[in-house]
């Protein structure tokens, strides 16, 4: 890709330190100062290092490329000789006798070119030990990302501190995990006995993997017995899989989960309402109580609470993170599930210590844990639906929708427009009707609902402003177009979200009610785990009357 590349370079900073920081390229401030990580980005990095007992002058500072690309666009240097030369210098340093013991990789490009991994959001905070080089690598976000995502400031500090802690501990890679994957025959019997031998007062984590769009079709069920031991039962389509689950779940019902609402309900449906599982602890709920403003997915919690490196980047999921694609090799899925179990175990142990130290939050945690059974009951019950009446309402709404589209076709000079296309709607509103262009906070052009409301107000004001009837009529037509677009969107939303829903075979509509779904404390709601139902929190309050 063609683009300007600065001729002025910023040399890497080498000092007598066992720690190195590698970024992508110098920004404009660094080019001006002739020193890597200068200016605003350098100030952020200095503040981060200071919080970790370091400074920029006490570590080696390197960039993959010593030249700055135009607009800070890495694509402009992606295939350049300047980048190749810079990477060669970095790699020579990492293989030299003066190489560091600990290397922090800042951002996506450093991660890609040094470790050949991606994306940074998955790999940040992952300790990667290279035994040949005797170097511990730890990727984290680039400080320049803080200006877009302020929360990254805290994440980078966490990651730097983790790297320093592991270096001091003499980290030489992950421990040897004891994973018993897909045992069969006598080995399966021994695995069952080992699971059932764990005292009821001790923790066992439970995690399942299901087929894409078939949450009741189990691919495997994993049990975490300790911080480094897991047993995963694979579903090979033989009776011994269900027989093993029957024995385990009829003997022990209480487990520790990460967002166990899905696991419990999927297992209940799989067993035909036989398995009556309960929740001893849930890391998702604990995270909701301890840090409600932070993400609560297992990947994020693994990065924050454990030293386990990313193990999920090459697993293909469907839209529901609990459902894996059938394209994922079975042996890889089994190992992934085992890691889920030990990660959840380690997270739960750490969260229990935090909650014990914060007794004011312990009561809230216990309350939310109790509410899981309530939310499951509501999810399972659902509500009855008159499917005949539902069909009649859909017919009425579709008739109204077609009427609006016909009026728009006439007002638009008998030209068809896809009103689901922002580009076509914007061309109509701003190029043809010459209405004032509406923009998002980020500056991009928009024709969303908020924009329509503003434009409707503008057109109404113009109608009141002008005296000439022809001018008034021109603005009335524009106002009519805006209101019709509003109605079209409203009717299409009504059909897709509420009238064209999948109803369960028993003519009931169900939702999944999530106790820890929001950072404000209220519950959230979504489709039922089998893909039927709807978000029952958003029912429209309107009366639908037939025009006939």
mmCIF file of C-alpha atoms in Angstrom, residues 259-427:
data_model
loop_
_atom_site.group_PDB
_atom_site.id
_atom_site.type_symbol
_atom_site.label_atom_id
_atom_site.label_comp_id
_atom_site.label_asym_id
_atom_site.label_seq_id
_atom_site.Cartn_x
_atom_site.Cartn_y
_atom_site.Cartn_z
ATOM 1 C CA UNK A 259 -22.197 -18.609 33.948
ATOM 2 C CA UNK A 260 -23.847 -21.875 34.882
ATOM 3 C CA UNK A 261 -27.371 -20.883 33.829
ATOM 4 C CA UNK A 262 -26.627 -22.253 30.373
ATOM 5 C CA UNK A 263 -24.930 -25.448 31.567
ATOM 6 C CA UNK A 264 -27.646 -26.334 34.066
ATOM 7 C CA UNK A 265 -30.519 -25.725 31.664
ATOM 8 C CA UNK A 266 -28.823 -27.511 28.759
ATOM 9 C CA UNK A 267 -28.155 -30.541 30.953
ATOM 10 C CA UNK A 268 -31.740 -30.517 32.244
ATOM 11 C CA UNK A 269 -33.101 -30.520 28.694
ATOM 12 C CA UNK A 270 -30.598 -33.154 27.592
ATOM 13 C CA UNK A 271 -31.672 -35.477 30.407
ATOM 14 C CA UNK A 272 -35.399 -34.992 29.867
ATOM 15 C CA UNK A 273 -35.742 -33.068 33.126
ATOM 16 C CA UNK A 274 -33.901 -35.778 35.081
ATOM 17 C CA UNK A 275 -30.802 -33.843 36.202
ATOM 18 C CA UNK A 276 -31.618 -31.477 39.076
ATOM 19 C CA UNK A 277 -28.346 -29.607 39.391
ATOM 20 C CA UNK A 278 -27.591 -26.777 41.803
ATOM 21 C CA UNK A 279 -24.966 -24.039 41.950
ATOM 22 C CA UNK A 280 -22.390 -24.004 44.745
ATOM 23 C CA UNK A 281 -20.475 -21.079 43.240
ATOM 24 C CA UNK A 282 -20.533 -19.123 39.981
ATOM 25 C CA UNK A 283 -17.529 -17.093 38.843
ATOM 26 C CA UNK A 284 -19.737 -15.005 36.545
ATOM 27 C CA UNK A 285 -21.931 -13.954 39.487
ATOM 28 C CA UNK A 286 -18.908 -13.364 41.735
ATOM 29 C CA UNK A 287 -17.393 -11.117 39.074
ATOM 30 C CA UNK A 288 -20.702 -9.278 38.747
ATOM 31 C CA UNK A 289 -20.609 -8.548 42.466
ATOM 32 C CA UNK A 290 -16.894 -7.761 42.787
ATOM 33 C CA UNK A 291 -16.344 -5.759 39.579
ATOM 34 C CA UNK A 292 -19.726 -5.093 37.924
ATOM 35 C CA UNK A 293 -18.300 -2.608 35.403
ATOM 36 C CA UNK A 294 -15.775 -5.098 33.969
ATOM 37 C CA UNK A 295 -16.321 -7.926 31.439
ATOM 38 C CA UNK A 296 -17.344 -11.256 32.936
ATOM 39 C CA UNK A 297 -16.530 -13.743 30.186
ATOM 40 C CA UNK A 298 -14.215 -16.619 31.030
ATOM 41 C CA UNK A 299 -11.414 -15.347 28.795
ATOM 42 C CA UNK A 300 -11.258 -12.001 30.574
ATOM 43 C CA UNK A 301 -11.421 -13.618 34.006
ATOM 44 C CA UNK A 302 -8.671 -16.063 33.027
ATOM 45 C CA UNK A 303 -6.463 -13.127 32.035
ATOM 46 C CA UNK A 304 -7.170 -11.369 35.313
ATOM 47 C CA UNK A 305 -7.096 -14.187 37.859
ATOM 48 C CA UNK A 306 -4.781 -16.862 36.459
ATOM 49 C CA UNK A 307 -1.422 -17.365 34.760
ATOM 50 C CA UNK A 308 -2.930 -19.618 32.101
ATOM 51 C CA UNK A 309 -2.072 -18.321 28.615
ATOM 52 C CA UNK A 310 -4.692 -18.005 25.902
ATOM 53 C CA UNK A 311 -6.011 -21.438 24.984
ATOM 54 C CA UNK A 312 -9.170 -20.448 23.128
ATOM 55 C CA UNK A 313 -7.970 -18.362 20.161
ATOM 56 C CA UNK A 314 -8.163 -21.215 17.640
ATOM 57 C CA UNK A 315 -11.535 -22.612 18.764
ATOM 58 C CA UNK A 316 -14.453 -21.748 16.456
ATOM 59 C CA UNK A 317 -17.677 -20.786 18.214
ATOM 60 C CA UNK A 318 -21.194 -19.991 17.142
ATOM 61 C CA UNK A 319 -22.908 -16.809 18.326
ATOM 62 C CA UNK A 320 -23.438 -18.467 21.698
ATOM 63 C CA UNK A 321 -19.988 -18.825 23.256
ATOM 64 C CA UNK A 322 -21.084 -22.074 24.902
ATOM 65 C CA UNK A 323 -21.706 -23.698 21.515
ATOM 66 C CA UNK A 324 -18.720 -24.755 19.429
ATOM 67 C CA UNK A 325 -18.665 -25.149 15.677
ATOM 68 C CA UNK A 326 -18.680 -28.693 14.335
ATOM 69 C CA UNK A 327 -15.530 -27.671 12.432
ATOM 70 C CA UNK A 328 -13.553 -27.717 15.680
ATOM 71 C CA UNK A 329 -11.602 -31.019 15.909
ATOM 72 C CA UNK A 330 -12.954 -33.171 18.720
ATOM 73 C CA UNK A 331 -9.608 -33.713 20.460
ATOM 74 C CA UNK A 332 -8.947 -29.972 20.445
ATOM 75 C CA UNK A 333 -12.413 -29.309 21.880
ATOM 76 C CA UNK A 334 -11.818 -31.809 24.697
ATOM 77 C CA UNK A 335 -8.564 -30.100 25.694
ATOM 78 C CA UNK A 336 -10.220 -26.693 25.468
ATOM 79 C CA UNK A 337 -12.978 -27.886 27.787
ATOM 80 C CA UNK A 338 -10.402 -29.192 30.263
ATOM 81 C CA UNK A 339 -8.712 -25.796 30.323
ATOM 82 C CA UNK A 340 -12.117 -24.177 30.908
ATOM 83 C CA UNK A 341 -12.551 -26.402 33.967
ATOM 84 C CA UNK A 342 -9.166 -25.668 35.572
ATOM 85 C CA UNK A 343 -9.402 -21.957 34.710
ATOM 86 C CA UNK A 344 -12.817 -21.763 36.375
ATOM 87 C CA UNK A 345 -11.400 -23.626 39.387
ATOM 88 C CA UNK A 346 -8.503 -21.172 39.771
ATOM 89 C CA UNK A 347 -10.776 -18.149 39.297
ATOM 90 C CA UNK A 348 -13.284 -19.433 41.846
ATOM 91 C CA UNK A 349 -10.587 -20.027 44.471
ATOM 92 C CA UNK A 350 -9.268 -16.482 44.011
ATOM 93 C CA UNK A 351 -12.769 -14.953 44.091
ATOM 94 C CA UNK A 352 -13.653 -16.805 47.289
ATOM 95 C CA UNK A 353 -10.675 -15.135 48.982
ATOM 96 C CA UNK A 354 -11.769 -11.711 47.674
ATOM 97 C CA UNK A 355 -15.334 -12.194 48.864
ATOM 98 C CA UNK A 356 -14.162 -13.388 52.276
ATOM 99 C CA UNK A 357 -12.200 -10.142 52.603
ATOM 100 C CA UNK A 358 -15.218 -8.057 51.544
ATOM 101 C CA UNK A 359 -18.012 -9.216 53.805
ATOM 102 C CA UNK A 360 -20.192 -6.302 52.705
ATOM 103 C CA UNK A 361 -20.320 -7.909 49.250
ATOM 104 C CA UNK A 362 -20.688 -11.491 50.458
ATOM 105 C CA UNK A 363 -24.371 -11.039 51.323
ATOM 106 C CA UNK A 364 -25.021 -9.598 47.853
ATOM 107 C CA UNK A 365 -23.219 -12.532 46.268
ATOM 108 C CA UNK A 366 -25.284 -15.042 48.258
ATOM 109 C CA UNK A 367 -28.471 -13.220 47.267
ATOM 110 C CA UNK A 368 -27.600 -13.276 43.550
ATOM 111 C CA UNK A 369 -26.628 -16.929 43.819
ATOM 112 C CA UNK A 370 -30.066 -17.690 45.309
ATOM 113 C CA UNK A 371 -31.698 -15.760 42.474
ATOM 114 C CA UNK A 372 -30.219 -18.161 39.909
ATOM 115 C CA UNK A 373 -32.860 -20.760 40.762
ATOM 116 C CA UNK A 374 -35.568 -18.105 40.472
ATOM 117 C CA UNK A 375 -34.312 -16.985 37.071
ATOM 118 C CA UNK A 376 -34.134 -20.596 35.874
ATOM 119 C CA UNK A 377 -37.717 -21.207 37.004
ATOM 120 C CA UNK A 378 -38.954 -18.141 35.112
ATOM 121 C CA UNK A 379 -36.932 -19.165 32.045
ATOM 122 C CA UNK A 380 -38.316 -22.695 32.110
ATOM 123 C CA UNK A 381 -41.937 -21.641 32.665
ATOM 124 C CA UNK A 382 -42.216 -19.061 29.902
ATOM 125 C CA UNK A 383 -45.755 -18.050 28.996
ATOM 126 C CA UNK A 384 -48.504 -19.411 26.783
ATOM 127 C CA UNK A 385 -48.959 -17.929 23.329
ATOM 128 C CA UNK A 386 -52.063 -17.912 21.124
ATOM 129 C CA UNK A 387 -50.276 -18.876 17.916
ATOM 130 C CA UNK A 388 -53.409 -18.284 15.815
ATOM 131 C CA UNK A 389 -53.750 -14.733 17.136
ATOM 132 C CA UNK A 390 -50.010 -14.227 16.691
ATOM 133 C CA UNK A 391 -50.379 -15.106 13.006
ATOM 134 C CA UNK A 392 -53.309 -12.719 12.639
ATOM 135 C CA UNK A 393 -51.298 -9.877 14.186
ATOM 136 C CA UNK A 394 -48.427 -10.573 11.814
ATOM 137 C CA UNK A 395 -50.775 -10.395 8.828
ATOM 138 C CA UNK A 396 -52.134 -7.039 10.031
ATOM 139 C CA UNK A 397 -48.677 -5.571 10.635
ATOM 140 C CA UNK A 398 -47.352 -6.785 7.282
ATOM 141 C CA UNK A 399 -50.358 -5.174 5.589
ATOM 142 C CA UNK A 400 -49.586 -1.881 7.340
ATOM 143 C CA UNK A 401 -45.932 -2.207 6.397
ATOM 144 C CA UNK A 402 -46.792 -2.725 2.746
ATOM 145 C CA UNK A 403 -49.074 0.316 2.829
ATOM 146 C CA UNK A 404 -46.235 2.502 4.158
ATOM 147 C CA UNK A 405 -43.859 1.177 1.514
ATOM 148 C CA UNK A 406 -46.386 1.973 -1.201
ATOM 149 C CA UNK A 407 -46.728 5.588 0.003
ATOM 150 C CA UNK A 408 -42.925 5.916 0.120
ATOM 151 C CA UNK A 409 -42.684 4.506 -3.398
ATOM 152 C CA UNK A 410 -45.045 7.226 -4.613
ATOM 153 C CA UNK A 411 -43.381 10.057 -2.663
ATOM 154 C CA UNK A 412 -39.977 8.937 -3.919
ATOM 155 C CA UNK A 413 -40.910 9.233 -7.578
ATOM 156 C CA UNK A 414 -41.789 5.542 -7.900
ATOM 157 C CA UNK A 415 -38.265 4.409 -7.091
ATOM 158 C CA UNK A 416 -37.570 1.428 -4.841
ATOM 159 C CA UNK A 417 -35.297 1.864 -1.817
ATOM 160 C CA UNK A 418 -34.012 -0.661 0.666
ATOM 161 C CA UNK A 419 -34.849 1.055 3.932
ATOM 162 C CA UNK A 420 -32.601 -1.381 5.787
ATOM 163 C CA UNK A 421 -29.633 0.088 3.912
ATOM 164 C CA UNK A 422 -28.188 3.123 5.762
ATOM 165 C CA UNK A 423 -26.369 4.134 2.577
ATOM 166 C CA UNK A 424 -29.569 4.272 0.488
ATOM 167 C CA UNK A 425 -31.556 6.038 3.205
ATOM 168 C CA UNK A 426 -28.815 8.622 3.680
ATOM 169 C CA UNK A 427 -28.694 9.253 -0.074
#
